[in-house]
Coordinates of C-alpha atoms in Angstrom, one line a residue:
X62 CA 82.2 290.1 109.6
X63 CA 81.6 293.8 110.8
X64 CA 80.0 294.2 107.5
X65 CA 77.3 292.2 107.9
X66 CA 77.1 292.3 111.6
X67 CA 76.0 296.6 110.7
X68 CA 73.8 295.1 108.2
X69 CA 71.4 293.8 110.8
X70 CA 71.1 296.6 112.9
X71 CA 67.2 298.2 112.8
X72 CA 66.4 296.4 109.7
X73 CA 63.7 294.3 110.8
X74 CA 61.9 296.9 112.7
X75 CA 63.0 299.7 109.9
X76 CA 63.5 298.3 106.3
X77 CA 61.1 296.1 105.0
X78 CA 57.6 296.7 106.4
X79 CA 57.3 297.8 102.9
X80 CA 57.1 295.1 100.7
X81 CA 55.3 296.8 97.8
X82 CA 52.0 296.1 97.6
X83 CA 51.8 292.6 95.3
X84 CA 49.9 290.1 96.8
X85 CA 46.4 291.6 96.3
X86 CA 46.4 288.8 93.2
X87 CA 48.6 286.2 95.0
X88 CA 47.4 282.7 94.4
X89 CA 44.0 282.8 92.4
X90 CA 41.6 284.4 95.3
X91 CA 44.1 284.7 97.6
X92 CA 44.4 288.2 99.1
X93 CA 47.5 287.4 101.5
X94 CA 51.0 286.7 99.0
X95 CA 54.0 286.0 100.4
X96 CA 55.3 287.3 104.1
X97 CA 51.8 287.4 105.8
X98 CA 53.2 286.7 109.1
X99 CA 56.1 288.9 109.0
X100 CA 54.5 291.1 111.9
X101 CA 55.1 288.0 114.4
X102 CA 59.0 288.5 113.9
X103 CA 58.7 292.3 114.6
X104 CA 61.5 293.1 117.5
X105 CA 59.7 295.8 119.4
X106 CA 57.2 294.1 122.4
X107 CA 54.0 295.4 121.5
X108 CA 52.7 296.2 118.0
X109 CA 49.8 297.2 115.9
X110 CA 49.5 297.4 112.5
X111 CA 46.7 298.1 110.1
X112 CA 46.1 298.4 106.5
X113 CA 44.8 298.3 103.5
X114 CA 44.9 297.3 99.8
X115 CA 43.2 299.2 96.8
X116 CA 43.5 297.5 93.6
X117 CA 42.5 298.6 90.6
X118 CA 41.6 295.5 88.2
X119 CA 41.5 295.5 84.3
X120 CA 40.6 292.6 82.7
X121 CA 37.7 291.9 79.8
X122 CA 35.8 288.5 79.3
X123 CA 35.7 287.8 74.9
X124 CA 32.7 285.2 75.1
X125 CA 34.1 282.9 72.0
X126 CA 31.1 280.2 72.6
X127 CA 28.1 279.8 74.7
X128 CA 24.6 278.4 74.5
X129 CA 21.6 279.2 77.4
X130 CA 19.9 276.8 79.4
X131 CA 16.1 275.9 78.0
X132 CA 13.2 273.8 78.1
X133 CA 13.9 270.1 77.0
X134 CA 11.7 269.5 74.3
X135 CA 10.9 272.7 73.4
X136 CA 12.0 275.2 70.9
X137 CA 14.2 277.3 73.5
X138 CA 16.3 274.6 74.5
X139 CA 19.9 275.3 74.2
X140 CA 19.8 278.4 72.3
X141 CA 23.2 280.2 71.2
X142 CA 23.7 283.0 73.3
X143 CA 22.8 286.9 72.3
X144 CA 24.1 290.1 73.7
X145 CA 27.9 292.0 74.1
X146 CA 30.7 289.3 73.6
X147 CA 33.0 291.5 75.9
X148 CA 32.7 292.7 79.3
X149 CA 34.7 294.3 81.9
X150 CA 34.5 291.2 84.9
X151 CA 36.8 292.6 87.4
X152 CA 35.7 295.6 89.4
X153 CA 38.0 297.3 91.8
X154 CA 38.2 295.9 95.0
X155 CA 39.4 297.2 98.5
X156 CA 41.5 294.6 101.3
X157 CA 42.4 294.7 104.6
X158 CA 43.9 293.3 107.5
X159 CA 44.3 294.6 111.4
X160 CA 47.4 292.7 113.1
X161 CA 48.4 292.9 117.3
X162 CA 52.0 291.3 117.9
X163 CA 52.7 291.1 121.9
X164 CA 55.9 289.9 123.2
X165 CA 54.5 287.9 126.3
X166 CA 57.6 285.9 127.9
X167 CA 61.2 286.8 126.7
X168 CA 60.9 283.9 124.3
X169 CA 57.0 284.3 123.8
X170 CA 55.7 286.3 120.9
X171 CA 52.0 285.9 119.7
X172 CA 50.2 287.4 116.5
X173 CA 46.3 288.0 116.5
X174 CA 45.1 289.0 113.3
X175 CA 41.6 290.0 111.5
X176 CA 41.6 290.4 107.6
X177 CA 40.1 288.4 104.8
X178 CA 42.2 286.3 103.1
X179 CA 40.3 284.9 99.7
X180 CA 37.8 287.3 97.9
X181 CA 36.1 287.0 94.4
X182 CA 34.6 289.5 92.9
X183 CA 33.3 289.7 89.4
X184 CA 30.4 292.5 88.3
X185 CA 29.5 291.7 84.2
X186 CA 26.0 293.6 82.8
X187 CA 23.1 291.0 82.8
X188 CA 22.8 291.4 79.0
X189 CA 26.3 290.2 78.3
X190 CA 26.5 287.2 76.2
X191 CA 27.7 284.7 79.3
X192 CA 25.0 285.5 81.3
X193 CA 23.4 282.4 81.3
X194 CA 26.3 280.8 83.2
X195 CA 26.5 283.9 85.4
X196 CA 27.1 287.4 85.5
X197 CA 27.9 288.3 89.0
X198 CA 29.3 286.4 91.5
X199 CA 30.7 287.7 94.9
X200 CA 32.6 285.2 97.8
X201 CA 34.1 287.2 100.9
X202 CA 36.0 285.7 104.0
X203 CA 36.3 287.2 107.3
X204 CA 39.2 285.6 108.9
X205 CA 40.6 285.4 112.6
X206 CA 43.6 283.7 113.6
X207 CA 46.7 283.9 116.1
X208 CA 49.6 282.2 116.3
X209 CA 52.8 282.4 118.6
X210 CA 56.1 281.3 118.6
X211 CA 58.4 279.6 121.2
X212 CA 62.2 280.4 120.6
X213 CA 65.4 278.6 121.7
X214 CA 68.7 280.0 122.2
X215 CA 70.6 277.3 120.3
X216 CA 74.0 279.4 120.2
X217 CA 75.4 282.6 121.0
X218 CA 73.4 285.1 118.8
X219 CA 71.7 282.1 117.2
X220 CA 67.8 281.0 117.5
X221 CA 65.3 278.3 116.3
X222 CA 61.5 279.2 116.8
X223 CA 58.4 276.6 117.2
X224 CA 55.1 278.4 115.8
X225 CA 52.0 277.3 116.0
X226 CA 48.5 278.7 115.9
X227 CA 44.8 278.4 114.8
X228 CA 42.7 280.2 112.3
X229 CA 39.0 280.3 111.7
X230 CA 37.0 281.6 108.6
X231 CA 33.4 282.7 107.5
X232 CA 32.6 282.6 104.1
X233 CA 29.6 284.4 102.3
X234 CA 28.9 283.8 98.4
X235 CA 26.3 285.4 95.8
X236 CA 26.2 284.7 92.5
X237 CA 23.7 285.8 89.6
X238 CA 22.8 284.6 86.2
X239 CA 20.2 284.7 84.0
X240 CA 17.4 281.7 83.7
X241 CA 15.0 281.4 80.6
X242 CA 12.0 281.2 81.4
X243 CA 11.5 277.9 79.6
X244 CA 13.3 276.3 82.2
X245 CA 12.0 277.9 85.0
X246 CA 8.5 276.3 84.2
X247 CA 10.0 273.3 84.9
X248 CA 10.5 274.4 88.5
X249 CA 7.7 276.5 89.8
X250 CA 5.1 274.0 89.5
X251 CA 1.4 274.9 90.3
X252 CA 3.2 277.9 91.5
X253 CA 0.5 281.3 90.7
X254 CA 3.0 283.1 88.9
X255 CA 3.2 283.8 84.6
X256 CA 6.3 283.0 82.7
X257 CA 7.4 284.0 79.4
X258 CA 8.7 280.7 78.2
X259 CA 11.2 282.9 75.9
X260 CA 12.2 285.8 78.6
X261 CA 15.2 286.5 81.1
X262 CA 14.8 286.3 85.0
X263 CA 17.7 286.9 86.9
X264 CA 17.9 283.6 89.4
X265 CA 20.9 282.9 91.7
X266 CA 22.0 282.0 95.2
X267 CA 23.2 283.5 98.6
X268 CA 25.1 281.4 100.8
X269 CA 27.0 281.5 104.2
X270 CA 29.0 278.8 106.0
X271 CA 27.6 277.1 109.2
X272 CA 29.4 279.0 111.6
X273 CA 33.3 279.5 112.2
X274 CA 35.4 276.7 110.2
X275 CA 38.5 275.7 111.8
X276 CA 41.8 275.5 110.9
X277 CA 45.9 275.4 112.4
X278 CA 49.3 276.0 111.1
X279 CA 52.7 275.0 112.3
X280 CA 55.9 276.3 111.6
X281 CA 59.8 277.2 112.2
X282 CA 62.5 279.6 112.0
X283 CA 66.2 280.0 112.5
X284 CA 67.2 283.7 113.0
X285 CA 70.5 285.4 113.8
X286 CA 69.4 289.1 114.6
X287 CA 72.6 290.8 114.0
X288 CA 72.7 290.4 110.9
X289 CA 68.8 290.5 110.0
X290 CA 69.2 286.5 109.1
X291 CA 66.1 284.8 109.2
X292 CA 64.9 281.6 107.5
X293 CA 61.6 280.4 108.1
X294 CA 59.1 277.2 107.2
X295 CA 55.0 277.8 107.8
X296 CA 52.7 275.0 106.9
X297 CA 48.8 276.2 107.2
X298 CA 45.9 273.4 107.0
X299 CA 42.7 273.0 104.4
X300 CA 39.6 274.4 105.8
X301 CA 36.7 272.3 105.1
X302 CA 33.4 274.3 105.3
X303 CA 29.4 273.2 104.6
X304 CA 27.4 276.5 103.2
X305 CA 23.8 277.1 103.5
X306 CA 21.2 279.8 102.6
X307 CA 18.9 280.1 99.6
X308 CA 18.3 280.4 95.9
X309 CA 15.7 282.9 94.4
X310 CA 14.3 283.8 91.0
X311 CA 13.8 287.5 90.9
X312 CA 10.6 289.8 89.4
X313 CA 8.5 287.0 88.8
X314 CA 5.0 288.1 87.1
X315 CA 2.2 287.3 89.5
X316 CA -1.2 286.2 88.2
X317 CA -3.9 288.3 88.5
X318 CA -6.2 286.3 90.7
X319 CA -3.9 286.8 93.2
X320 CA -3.4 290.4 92.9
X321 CA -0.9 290.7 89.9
X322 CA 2.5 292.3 90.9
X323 CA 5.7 290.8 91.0
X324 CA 7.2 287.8 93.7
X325 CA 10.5 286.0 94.0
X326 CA 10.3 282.4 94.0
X327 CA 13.0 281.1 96.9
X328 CA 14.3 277.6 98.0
X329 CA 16.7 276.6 100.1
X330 CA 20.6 276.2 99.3
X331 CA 23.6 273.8 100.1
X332 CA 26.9 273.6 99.7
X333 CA 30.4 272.2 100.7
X334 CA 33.6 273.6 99.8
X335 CA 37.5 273.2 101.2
X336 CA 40.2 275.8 101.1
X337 CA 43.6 274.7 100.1
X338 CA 46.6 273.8 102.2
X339 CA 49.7 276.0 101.9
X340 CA 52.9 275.7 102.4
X341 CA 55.3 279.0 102.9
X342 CA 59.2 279.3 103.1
X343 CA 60.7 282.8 103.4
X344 CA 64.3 283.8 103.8
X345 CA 66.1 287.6 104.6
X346 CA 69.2 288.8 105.4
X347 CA 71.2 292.1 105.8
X348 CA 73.5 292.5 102.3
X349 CA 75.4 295.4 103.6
X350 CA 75.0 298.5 105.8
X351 CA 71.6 299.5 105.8
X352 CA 70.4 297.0 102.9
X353 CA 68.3 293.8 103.3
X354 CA 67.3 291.3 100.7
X355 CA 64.2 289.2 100.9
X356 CA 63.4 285.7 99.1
X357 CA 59.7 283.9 99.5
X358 CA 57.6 280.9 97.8
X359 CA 54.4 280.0 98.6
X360 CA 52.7 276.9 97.3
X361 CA 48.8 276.2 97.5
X362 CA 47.0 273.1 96.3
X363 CA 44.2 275.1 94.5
X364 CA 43.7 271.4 92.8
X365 CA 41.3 270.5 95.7
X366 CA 38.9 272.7 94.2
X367 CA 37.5 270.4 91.3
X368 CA 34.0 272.2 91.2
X369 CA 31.7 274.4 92.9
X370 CA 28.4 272.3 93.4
X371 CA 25.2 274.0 94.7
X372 CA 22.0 271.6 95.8
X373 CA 18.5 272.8 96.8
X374 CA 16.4 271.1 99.5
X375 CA 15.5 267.2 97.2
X376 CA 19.6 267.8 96.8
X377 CA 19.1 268.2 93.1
X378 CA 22.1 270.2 91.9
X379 CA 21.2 273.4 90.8
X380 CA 24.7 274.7 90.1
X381 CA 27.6 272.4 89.0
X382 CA 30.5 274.1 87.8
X383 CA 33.8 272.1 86.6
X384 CA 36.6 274.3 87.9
X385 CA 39.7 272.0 87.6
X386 CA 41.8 274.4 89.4
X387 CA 45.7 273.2 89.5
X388 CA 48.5 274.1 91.7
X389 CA 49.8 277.8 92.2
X390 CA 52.8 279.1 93.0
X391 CA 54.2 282.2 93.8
X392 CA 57.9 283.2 94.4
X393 CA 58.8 286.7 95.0
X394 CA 62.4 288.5 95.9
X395 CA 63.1 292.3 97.2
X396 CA 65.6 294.5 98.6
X397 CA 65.0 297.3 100.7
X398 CA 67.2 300.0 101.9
X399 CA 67.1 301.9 105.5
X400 CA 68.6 305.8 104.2
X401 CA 68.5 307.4 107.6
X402 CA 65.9 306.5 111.2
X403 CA 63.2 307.7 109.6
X404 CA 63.1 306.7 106.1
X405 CA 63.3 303.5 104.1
X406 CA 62.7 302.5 100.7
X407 CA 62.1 299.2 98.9
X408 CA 61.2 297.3 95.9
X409 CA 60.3 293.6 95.0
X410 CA 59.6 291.5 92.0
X411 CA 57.0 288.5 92.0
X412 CA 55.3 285.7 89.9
X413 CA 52.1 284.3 90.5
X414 CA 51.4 281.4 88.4
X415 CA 48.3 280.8 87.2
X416 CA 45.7 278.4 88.2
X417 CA 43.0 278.1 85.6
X418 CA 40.3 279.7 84.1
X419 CA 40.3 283.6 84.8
X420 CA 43.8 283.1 87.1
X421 CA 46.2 283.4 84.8
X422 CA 50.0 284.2 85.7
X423 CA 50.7 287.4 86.9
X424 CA 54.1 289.5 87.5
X425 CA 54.7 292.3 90.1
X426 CA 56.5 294.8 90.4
X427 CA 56.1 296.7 93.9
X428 CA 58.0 300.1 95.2
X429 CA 57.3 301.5 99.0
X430 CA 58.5 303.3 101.4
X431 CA 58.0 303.6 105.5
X432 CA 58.5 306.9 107.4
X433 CA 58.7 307.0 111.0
X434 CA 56.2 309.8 112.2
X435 CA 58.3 309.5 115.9
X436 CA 59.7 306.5 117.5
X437 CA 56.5 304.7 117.9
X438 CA 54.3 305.6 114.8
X439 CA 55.2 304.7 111.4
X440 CA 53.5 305.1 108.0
X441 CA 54.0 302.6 105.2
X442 CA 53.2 303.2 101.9
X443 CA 53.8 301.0 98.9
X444 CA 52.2 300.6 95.0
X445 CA 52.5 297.7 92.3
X446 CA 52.3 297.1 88.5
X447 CA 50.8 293.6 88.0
X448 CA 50.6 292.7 85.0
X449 CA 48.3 289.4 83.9
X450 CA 49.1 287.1 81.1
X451 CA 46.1 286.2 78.2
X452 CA 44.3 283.5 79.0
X453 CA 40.7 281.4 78.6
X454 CA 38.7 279.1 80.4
X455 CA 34.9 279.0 81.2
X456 CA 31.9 278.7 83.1
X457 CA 30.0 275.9 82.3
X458 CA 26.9 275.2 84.6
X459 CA 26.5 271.4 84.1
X460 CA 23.0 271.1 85.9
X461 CA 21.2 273.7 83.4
X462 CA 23.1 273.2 80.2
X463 CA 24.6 277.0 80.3
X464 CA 27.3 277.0 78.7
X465 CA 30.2 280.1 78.5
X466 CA 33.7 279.7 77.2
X467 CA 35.5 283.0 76.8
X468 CA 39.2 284.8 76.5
X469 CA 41.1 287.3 77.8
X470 CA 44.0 289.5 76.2
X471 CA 47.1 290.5 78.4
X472 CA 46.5 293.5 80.9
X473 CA 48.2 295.5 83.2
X474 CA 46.7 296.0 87.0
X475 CA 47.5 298.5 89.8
X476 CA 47.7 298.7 93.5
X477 CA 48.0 300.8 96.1
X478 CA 48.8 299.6 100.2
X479 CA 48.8 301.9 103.4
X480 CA 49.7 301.1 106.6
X481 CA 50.0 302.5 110.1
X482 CA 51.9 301.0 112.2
X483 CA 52.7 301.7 116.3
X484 CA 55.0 300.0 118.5
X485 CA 56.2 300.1 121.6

């Protein structure tokens, strides 16, 4: 056993902070992957860790079949769509995440985190073929949570941990398209603005959830710290959240009785919207001097997102979206290797499986490394290949008639992580 027993020794703090940098795609919009509470298990009292994520996104819509919302009745209703059948969708896209651990009691330790955990963001050119159905849509989260852990000695060098904790969320969301104007007479009324019955203007929605939205986790582990062993089980809630804000048509022609120029026609916005449940088991332990393996699967019900629904103030839907979202999963494995006190190197290998639509399976492949500045600062770098499986899907806007069904070919994507970390 003297083996393994060696194994243990300094991994935790040492060997795989690293991690690679992978889960910047984890589970459709899900910035977090696999391991995001490893910082809670850190041995050293007091820690603080911050980073970032840099990803560098390649992936082109094909538009294969659309039409654009009209007039009913009149000779611009449900016209095929014009303009570029491809477009790059997926701009790159920076992440973050700030992380305090404090060891409170001998058998206390709490995490308090900021970071934002689900992110869309997708830039096309307002005179692509989809843009009917949307051409820019944006959805950031700004998340708080802590959580802390209550271990038992259940036998000698053995222990069993309780966690528990809460976590709270803001949401923002934007989204673009273009509207004929054919359909936007239908809307304005006695409103003293001129349309073109047969022109573009560029309508969409800001939104922003009512405040905080609530949410808890609860989980265990068993750990045997000499030799790195630790197996643990995290279950974290749905967040159910109501949005509000308002929709707009942009550069509106004004007539000129009242002074000509150009006015954006508002209302207000609603909307509701839950964030899956997950459910989290990881596993480590020291292989052999210096080494560590690591072994994670995450499941989230992305299923409870059927649509995206967007109301104005009568609670006529001006935005109804059929997402169908299923299941993902994501299972990822590494090994990391602690060469002397200052250095460490690892790797890790992961799956993503699609959801739907634009989330298509993805695999990683991450390399890092974490180099120990003096005995209380560390810097952890680490880098991915993710590469993303063909796919289709679409974005149909059943309250206008927009239609957009398009395809994407295989493509590989990058990313780049940094960390500092200091303990004490």
């Amino acid at each position: 056993m003297r083996v393994l027993k060696n194994a243990g020794r300094g991994l935790a703090a040492g060997c795989f902070v690293l991690a690679g940098s992978d889960s910047a795609l984890a589970g459709a919009w899900d910035t977090m992957g696999v391991g995001s509470l490893d910082l809670l298990f850190a041995p050293e009292k007091f820690v603080v860790e911050g980073g970032t994520t840099y990803l560098d996104r390649n992936v082109d819509y094909k538009v294969t079949k659309g039409t654009t919302q009209g007039r009913p009745g009149t000779d611009v209703d449900l016209l095929p769509n014009t303009g570029s059948k491809k477009e790059r969708v997926t701009p790159n896209i920076w992440n973050y995440q700030i992380g305090v651990k404090a060891t409170l009691l001998d058998n206390v330790d709490c995490l308090g985190r900021a970071y934002n955990p689900f992110r869309i963001t997708e830039e096309m050119d307002p005179s692509w073929a989809g843009r009917y159905a949307g051409y820019e849509t944006n959805a950031n989260t700004l998340g708080l949570d802590a959580t802390c852990s209550y271990k038992f000695q259940v036998g000698e060098g053995q222990s069993i941990r309780a966690i528990a904790g809460v976590k709270a969320l803001d949401l923002t969301y934007q989204s673009d398209g273009m509207l004929i104007g054919g359909a936007l007479l239908t809307s304005v009324g006695s409103a003293p603005v001129v349309i073109d019955p047969a022109a573009d203007y560029v309508s969409g929605a800001e939104l922003k959830s009512k405040g905080m939205a609530w949410g808890w986790r609860a989980g265990v582990s068993y750990e045997i710290p000499a030799y790195a062993l630790r197996a643990s089980l995290v279950y974290d809630s749905a967040i159910s959240m109501d949005l509000e804000g308002d929709s707009y048509v942009k550069n509106v022609p004004l007539q000129p009785t009242v002074g000509g120029g150009m006015t954006t026609v508002e209302g207000e916005a609603y909307s509701s919207l839950k964030l899956p449940q997950s459910v989290e088991l990881n596993i480590q332990s020291g292989i052999a001097p210096g080494w560590l393996a690591t072994f994670g699967v995450k499941w989230m019900d992305w299923s409870v997102i059927d649509r995206l629904v967007v109301t104005n103030a009568d609670g006529n839907m001006t935005t109804n979206r059929v997402l169908n979202f299923k299941d993902g999963w994501t299972v990822k494995a590494g090994i990391g290797h602690k060469l002397n006190d200052k250095l460490s190197l690892g790797s890790s290998v992961q799956w993503d499986k699609g959801v739907g639509g634009s989330y298509s399976d993805t695999y990683a492949f991450g390399l890092g490394g974490s180099y120990a500045l003096n005995d209380k600062v560390k810097v952890i770098v680490g880098g991915a290949a993710i590469y993303k499986t063909p796919g289709s899907g679409d974005a149909n806007n059943l309250a206008s008639g927009a239609t957009n069904e398009y395809e994407y070919d295989s493509s590989w994507n990058y990313a780049l992580n940094t960390k500092l970390r200091i303990a004490f």
